[in-house]
Coordinates of C-alpha atoms in Angstrom, one line a residue:
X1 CA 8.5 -3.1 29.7
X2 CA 11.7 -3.0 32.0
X3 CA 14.3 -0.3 31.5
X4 CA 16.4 -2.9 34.3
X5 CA 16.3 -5.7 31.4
X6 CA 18.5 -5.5 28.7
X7 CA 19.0 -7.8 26.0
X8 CA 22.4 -8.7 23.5
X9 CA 22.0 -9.4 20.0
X10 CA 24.8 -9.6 17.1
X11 CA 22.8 -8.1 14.3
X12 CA 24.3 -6.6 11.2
X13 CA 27.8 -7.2 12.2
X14 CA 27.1 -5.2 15.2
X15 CA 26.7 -6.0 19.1
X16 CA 23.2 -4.6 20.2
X17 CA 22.2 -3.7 23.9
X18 CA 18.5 -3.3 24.1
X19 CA 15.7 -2.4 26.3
X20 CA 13.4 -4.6 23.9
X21 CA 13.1 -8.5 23.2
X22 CA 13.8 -9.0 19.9
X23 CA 12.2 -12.9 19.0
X24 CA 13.8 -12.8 15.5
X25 CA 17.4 -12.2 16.3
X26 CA 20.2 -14.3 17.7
X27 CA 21.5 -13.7 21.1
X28 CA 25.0 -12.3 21.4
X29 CA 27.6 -14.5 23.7
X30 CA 29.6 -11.1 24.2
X31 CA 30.0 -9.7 27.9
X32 CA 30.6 -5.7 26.5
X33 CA 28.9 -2.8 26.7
X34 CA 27.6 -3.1 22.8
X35 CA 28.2 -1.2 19.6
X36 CA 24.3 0.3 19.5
X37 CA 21.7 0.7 22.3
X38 CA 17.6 0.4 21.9
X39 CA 16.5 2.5 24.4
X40 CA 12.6 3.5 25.6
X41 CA 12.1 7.2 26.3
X42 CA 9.4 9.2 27.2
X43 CA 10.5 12.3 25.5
X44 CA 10.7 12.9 22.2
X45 CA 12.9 16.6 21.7
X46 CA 12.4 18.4 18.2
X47 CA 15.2 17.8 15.9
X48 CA 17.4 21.3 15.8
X49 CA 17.7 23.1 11.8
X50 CA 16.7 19.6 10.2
X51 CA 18.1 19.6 6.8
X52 CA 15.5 17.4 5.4
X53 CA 12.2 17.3 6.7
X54 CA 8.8 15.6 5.8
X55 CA 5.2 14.0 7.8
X56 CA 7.3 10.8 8.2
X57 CA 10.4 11.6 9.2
X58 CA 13.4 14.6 10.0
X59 CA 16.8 14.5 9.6
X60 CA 20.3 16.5 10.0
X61 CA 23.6 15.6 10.3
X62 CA 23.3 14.0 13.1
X63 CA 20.2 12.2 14.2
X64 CA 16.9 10.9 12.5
X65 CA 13.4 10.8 13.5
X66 CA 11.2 8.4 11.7
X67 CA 7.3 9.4 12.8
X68 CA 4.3 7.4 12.7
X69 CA 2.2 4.1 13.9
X70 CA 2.0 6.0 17.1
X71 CA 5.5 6.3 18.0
X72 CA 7.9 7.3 16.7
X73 CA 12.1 6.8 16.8
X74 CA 15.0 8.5 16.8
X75 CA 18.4 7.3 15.3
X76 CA 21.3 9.6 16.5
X77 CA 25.5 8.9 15.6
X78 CA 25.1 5.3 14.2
X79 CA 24.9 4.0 17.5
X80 CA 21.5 4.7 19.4
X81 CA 17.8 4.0 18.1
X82 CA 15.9 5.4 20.9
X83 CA 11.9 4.7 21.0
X84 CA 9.5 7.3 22.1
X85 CA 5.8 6.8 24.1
X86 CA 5.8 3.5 26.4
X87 CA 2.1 3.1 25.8
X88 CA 2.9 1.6 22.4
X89 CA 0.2 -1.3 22.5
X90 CA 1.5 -3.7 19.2
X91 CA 5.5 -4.1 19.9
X92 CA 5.6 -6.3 16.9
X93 CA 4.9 -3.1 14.8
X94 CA 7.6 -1.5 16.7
X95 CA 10.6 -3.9 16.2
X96 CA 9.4 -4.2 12.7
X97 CA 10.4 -0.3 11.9
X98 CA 13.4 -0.8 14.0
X99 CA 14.9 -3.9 12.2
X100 CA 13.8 -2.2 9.0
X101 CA 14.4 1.8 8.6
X102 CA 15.8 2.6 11.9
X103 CA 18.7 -0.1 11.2
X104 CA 18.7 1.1 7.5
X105 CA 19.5 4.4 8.9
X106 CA 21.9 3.8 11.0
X107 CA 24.2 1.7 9.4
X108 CA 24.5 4.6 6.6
X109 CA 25.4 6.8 9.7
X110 CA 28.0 4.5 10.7
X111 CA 29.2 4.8 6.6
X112 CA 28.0 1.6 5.4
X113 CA 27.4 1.1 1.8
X114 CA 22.9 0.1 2.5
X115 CA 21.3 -1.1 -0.6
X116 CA 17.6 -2.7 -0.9
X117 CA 18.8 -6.2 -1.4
X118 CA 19.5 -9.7 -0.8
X119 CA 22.7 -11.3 0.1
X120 CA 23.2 -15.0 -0.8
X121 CA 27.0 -16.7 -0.1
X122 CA 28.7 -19.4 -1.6
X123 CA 32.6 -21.2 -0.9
X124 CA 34.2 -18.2 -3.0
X125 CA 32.2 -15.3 -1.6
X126 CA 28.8 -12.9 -1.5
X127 CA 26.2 -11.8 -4.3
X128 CA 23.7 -9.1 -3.7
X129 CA 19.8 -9.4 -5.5
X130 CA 19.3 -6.0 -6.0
X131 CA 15.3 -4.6 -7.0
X132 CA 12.0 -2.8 -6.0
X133 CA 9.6 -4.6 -4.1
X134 CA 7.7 -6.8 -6.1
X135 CA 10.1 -8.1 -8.2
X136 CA 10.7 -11.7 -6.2
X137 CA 14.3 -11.2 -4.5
X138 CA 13.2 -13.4 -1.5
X139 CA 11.8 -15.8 -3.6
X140 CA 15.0 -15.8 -5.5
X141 CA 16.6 -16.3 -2.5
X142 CA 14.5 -18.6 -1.3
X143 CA 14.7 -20.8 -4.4
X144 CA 18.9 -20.6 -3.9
X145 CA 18.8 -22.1 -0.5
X146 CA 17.2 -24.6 -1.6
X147 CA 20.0 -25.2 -4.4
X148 CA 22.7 -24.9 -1.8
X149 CA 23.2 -21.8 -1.4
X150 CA 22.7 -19.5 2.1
X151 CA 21.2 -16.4 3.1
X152 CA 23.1 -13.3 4.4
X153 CA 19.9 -10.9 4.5
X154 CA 16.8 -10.5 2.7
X155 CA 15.7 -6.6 2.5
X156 CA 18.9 -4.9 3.4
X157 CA 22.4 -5.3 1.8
X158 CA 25.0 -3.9 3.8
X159 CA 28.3 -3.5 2.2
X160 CA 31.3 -2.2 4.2
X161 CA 33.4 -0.6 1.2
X162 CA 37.2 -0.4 1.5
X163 CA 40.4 -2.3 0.2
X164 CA 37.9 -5.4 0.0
X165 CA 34.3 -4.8 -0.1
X166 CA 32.8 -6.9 3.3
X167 CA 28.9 -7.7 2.7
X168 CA 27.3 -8.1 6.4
X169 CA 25.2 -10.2 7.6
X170 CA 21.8 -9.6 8.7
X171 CA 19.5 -11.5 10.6
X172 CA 18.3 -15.0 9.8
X173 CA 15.2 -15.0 8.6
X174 CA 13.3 -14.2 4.5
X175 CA 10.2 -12.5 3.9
X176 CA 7.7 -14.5 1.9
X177 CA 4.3 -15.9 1.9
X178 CA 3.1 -19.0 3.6
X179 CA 1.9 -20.3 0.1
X180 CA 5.8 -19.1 -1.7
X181 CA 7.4 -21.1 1.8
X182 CA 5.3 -24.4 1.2
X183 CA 6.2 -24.0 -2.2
X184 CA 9.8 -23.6 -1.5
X185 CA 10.1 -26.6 0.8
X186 CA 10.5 -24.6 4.1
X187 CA 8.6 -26.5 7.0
X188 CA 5.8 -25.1 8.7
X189 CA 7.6 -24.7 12.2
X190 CA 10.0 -22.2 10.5
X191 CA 7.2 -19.7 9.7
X192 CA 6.4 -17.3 12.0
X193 CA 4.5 -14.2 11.9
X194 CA 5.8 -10.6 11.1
X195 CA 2.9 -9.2 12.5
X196 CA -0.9 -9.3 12.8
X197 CA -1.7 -7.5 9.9
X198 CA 1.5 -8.4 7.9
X199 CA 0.7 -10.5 5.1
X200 CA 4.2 -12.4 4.2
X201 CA 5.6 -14.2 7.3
X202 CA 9.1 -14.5 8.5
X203 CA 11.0 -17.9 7.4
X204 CA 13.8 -18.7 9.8
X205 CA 16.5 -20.2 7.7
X206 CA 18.1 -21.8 10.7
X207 CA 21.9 -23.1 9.1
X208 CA 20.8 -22.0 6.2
X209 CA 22.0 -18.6 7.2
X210 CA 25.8 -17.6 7.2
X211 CA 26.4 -15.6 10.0
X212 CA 30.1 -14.2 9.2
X213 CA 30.8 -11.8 6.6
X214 CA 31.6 -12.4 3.2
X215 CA 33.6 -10.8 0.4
X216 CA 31.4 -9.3 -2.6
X217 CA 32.0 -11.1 -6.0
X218 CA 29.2 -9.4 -8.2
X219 CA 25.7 -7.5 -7.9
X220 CA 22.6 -8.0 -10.0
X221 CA 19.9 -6.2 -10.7
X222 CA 16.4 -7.7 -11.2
X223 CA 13.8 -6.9 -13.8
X224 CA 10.7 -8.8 -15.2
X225 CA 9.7 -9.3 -18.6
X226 CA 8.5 -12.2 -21.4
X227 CA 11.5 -13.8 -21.6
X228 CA 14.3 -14.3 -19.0
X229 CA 18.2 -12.6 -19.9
X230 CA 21.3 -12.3 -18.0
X231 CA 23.5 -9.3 -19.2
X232 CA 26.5 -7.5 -17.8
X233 CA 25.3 -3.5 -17.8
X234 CA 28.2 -1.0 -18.4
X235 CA 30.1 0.9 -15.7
X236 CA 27.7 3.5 -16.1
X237 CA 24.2 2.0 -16.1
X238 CA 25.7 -0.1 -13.3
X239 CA 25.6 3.0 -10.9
X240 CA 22.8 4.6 -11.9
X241 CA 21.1 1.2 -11.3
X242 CA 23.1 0.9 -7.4
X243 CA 22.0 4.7 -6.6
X244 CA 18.3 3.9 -8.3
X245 CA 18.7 0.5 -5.7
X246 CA 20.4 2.3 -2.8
X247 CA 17.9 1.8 1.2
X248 CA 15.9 5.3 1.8
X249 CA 17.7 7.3 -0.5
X250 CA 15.5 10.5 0.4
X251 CA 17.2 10.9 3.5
X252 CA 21.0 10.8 2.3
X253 CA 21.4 14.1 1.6
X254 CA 19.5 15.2 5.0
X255 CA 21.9 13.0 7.0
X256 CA 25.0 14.3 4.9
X257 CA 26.4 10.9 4.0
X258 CA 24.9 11.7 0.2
X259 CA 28.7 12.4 -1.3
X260 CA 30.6 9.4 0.4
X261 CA 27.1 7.2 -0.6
X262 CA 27.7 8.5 -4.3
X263 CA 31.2 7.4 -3.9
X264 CA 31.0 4.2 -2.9
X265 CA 28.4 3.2 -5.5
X266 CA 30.9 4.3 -8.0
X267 CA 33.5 2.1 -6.4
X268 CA 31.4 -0.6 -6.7
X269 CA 30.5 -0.1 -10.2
X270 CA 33.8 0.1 -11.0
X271 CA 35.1 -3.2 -9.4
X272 CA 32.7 -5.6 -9.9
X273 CA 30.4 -6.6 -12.4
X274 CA 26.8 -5.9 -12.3
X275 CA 24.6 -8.3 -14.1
X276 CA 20.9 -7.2 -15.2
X277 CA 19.0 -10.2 -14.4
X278 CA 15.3 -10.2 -16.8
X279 CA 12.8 -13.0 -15.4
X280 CA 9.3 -14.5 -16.2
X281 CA 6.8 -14.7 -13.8
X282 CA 4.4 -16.5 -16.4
X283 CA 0.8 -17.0 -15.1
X284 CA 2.0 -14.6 -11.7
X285 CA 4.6 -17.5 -10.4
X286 CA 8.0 -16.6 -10.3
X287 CA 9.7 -19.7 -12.5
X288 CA 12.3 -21.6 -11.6
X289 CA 15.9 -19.7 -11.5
X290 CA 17.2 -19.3 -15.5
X291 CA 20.4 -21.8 -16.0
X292 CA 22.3 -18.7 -17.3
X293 CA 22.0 -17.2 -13.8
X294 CA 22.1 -20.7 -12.4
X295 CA 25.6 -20.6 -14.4
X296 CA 27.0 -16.9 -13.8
X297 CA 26.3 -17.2 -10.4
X298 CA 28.6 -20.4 -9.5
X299 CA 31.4 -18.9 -11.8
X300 CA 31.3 -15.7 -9.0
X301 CA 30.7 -17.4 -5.9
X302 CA 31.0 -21.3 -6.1
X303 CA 28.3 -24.2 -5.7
X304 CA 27.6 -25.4 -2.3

């Protein structure tokens, strides 16, 4: 692969100049240099007095190396990933861990509010489906396009906190399985594969994803149980629940964006409402979206 060749993507609000085709992401129009480069490098230096350090990954204040798969990458001032040993044999692996943690990380080094969600958008503004893997949010998602609704991101929610919270879009495509697409309506010829040994596949959601930003109207917080509720958690359950949700927490502190993190979780708390949102999966199928969401979720952000 050429270092001559570079590619232009607008990804996560961003411009991105890369030494690496990227299938899954839309190609930028923009003639400028780019606000993040994806480099190839056949050095890897050690990371000087990391603050935080474990067998996957080091960080301090400045850059972050994320180890493994045979390759590993650094992240360094919000504006490089930079990929180390050009004999990597599965590239699909590779832009995997890129669009994934390396992005994760360094949008919270650029001071972006990161949370492990899912954006949707409607006329009056953006919602994030916050929870652990597992617990269905691209399904959710899934099953809202299909009511209307569009997709801003599926994995990572990325907030840009100030005078008015901005969520950011990410790139257009959900995580699910081919069974939960055919399911869900999507076609065939929008599933593609993550990678060889990935199980769920990548559904591109074509217009069904909005590519501008949004303003946030309201956050919730998924859970399963017996029988599906919808309740508004107080201020203070509401940010333990957005630090318990927040992308890669373990390296905040390393990367010494933990206070303004802690910060912006408690402005969000504090300005718009977070929703617990209990569901059924019954006999292991996620069930058809509760009409008290259904409800709560058109009074923050409009019907489509």
């Amino acid at each position: 692969m050429s270092r001559k060749v570079n590619y232009l993507y607008d990804v996560f609000g961003l411009i991105v100049r890369s030494d690496i085709l990227f299938p899954e992401l839309p190609v930028s129009s923009e003639l400028v240099c780019g606000d993040v480069s994806i480099v190839l490098s056949d050095y890897l230096g050690d990371i000087r007095a990391p603050v935080t350090e474990s067998a996957h990954f080091s960080v301090n204040h400045v850059q972050t190396v994320l180890k493994g798969d045979g390759f590993d990458l650094t992240v360094k001032n919000g504006c490089e990933i930079r990929v180390h040993n050009r004999k990597i044999q599965d590239w699909e692996e590779v832009r995997l861990r890129i669009l994934g943690a390396a992005f994760g990380v360094l949008l919270q080094q650029r001071g972006m509010l990161v949370l492990h969600g899912a954006t949707i958008v409607g006329k009056k503004g953006a919602l994030v489906l916050l929870g652990h893997s597992g617990d269905g949010k691209s399904t959710l998602t899934g099953q809202l396009v299909g009511r209307g609704y569009q997709s801003m991101g599926d994995d990572k929610a990325i907030i840009s906190v100030g005078v008015s919270c901005m969520v950011l879009p990410s790139f257009p495509y959900i995580k699910l399985s081919r069974s939960s697409a055919m399911n869900l309506g999507f076609s065939d010829s929008a599933i593609r594969t993550i990678t060889r040994s990935h199980i769920k596949k990548y559904i591109n959601l074509g217009d069904q994803f909005f590519f501008g930003s949004a303003p946030l109207k309201g956050l919730f917080v998924l859970g399963q149980s017996k029988d599906a509720a919808v309740e508004e958690l107080p201020k203070e359950q509401a940010f333990s629940s957005l630090i318990e949700q927040s992308y890669r927490r373990r390296k905040l502190f390393g990367m010494g964006v933990h206070t303004e993190h802690f910060l912006q979780c408690g402005q969000l708390a504090q300005r718009f409402p977070v929703f617990s949102y209990q569901r059924s999966f019954g006999d292991g199928n996620l069930r058809e979206p509760d009409p008290q969401f259904l409800d709560q979720v058109e009074a923050l952000i409009g019907y489509e």
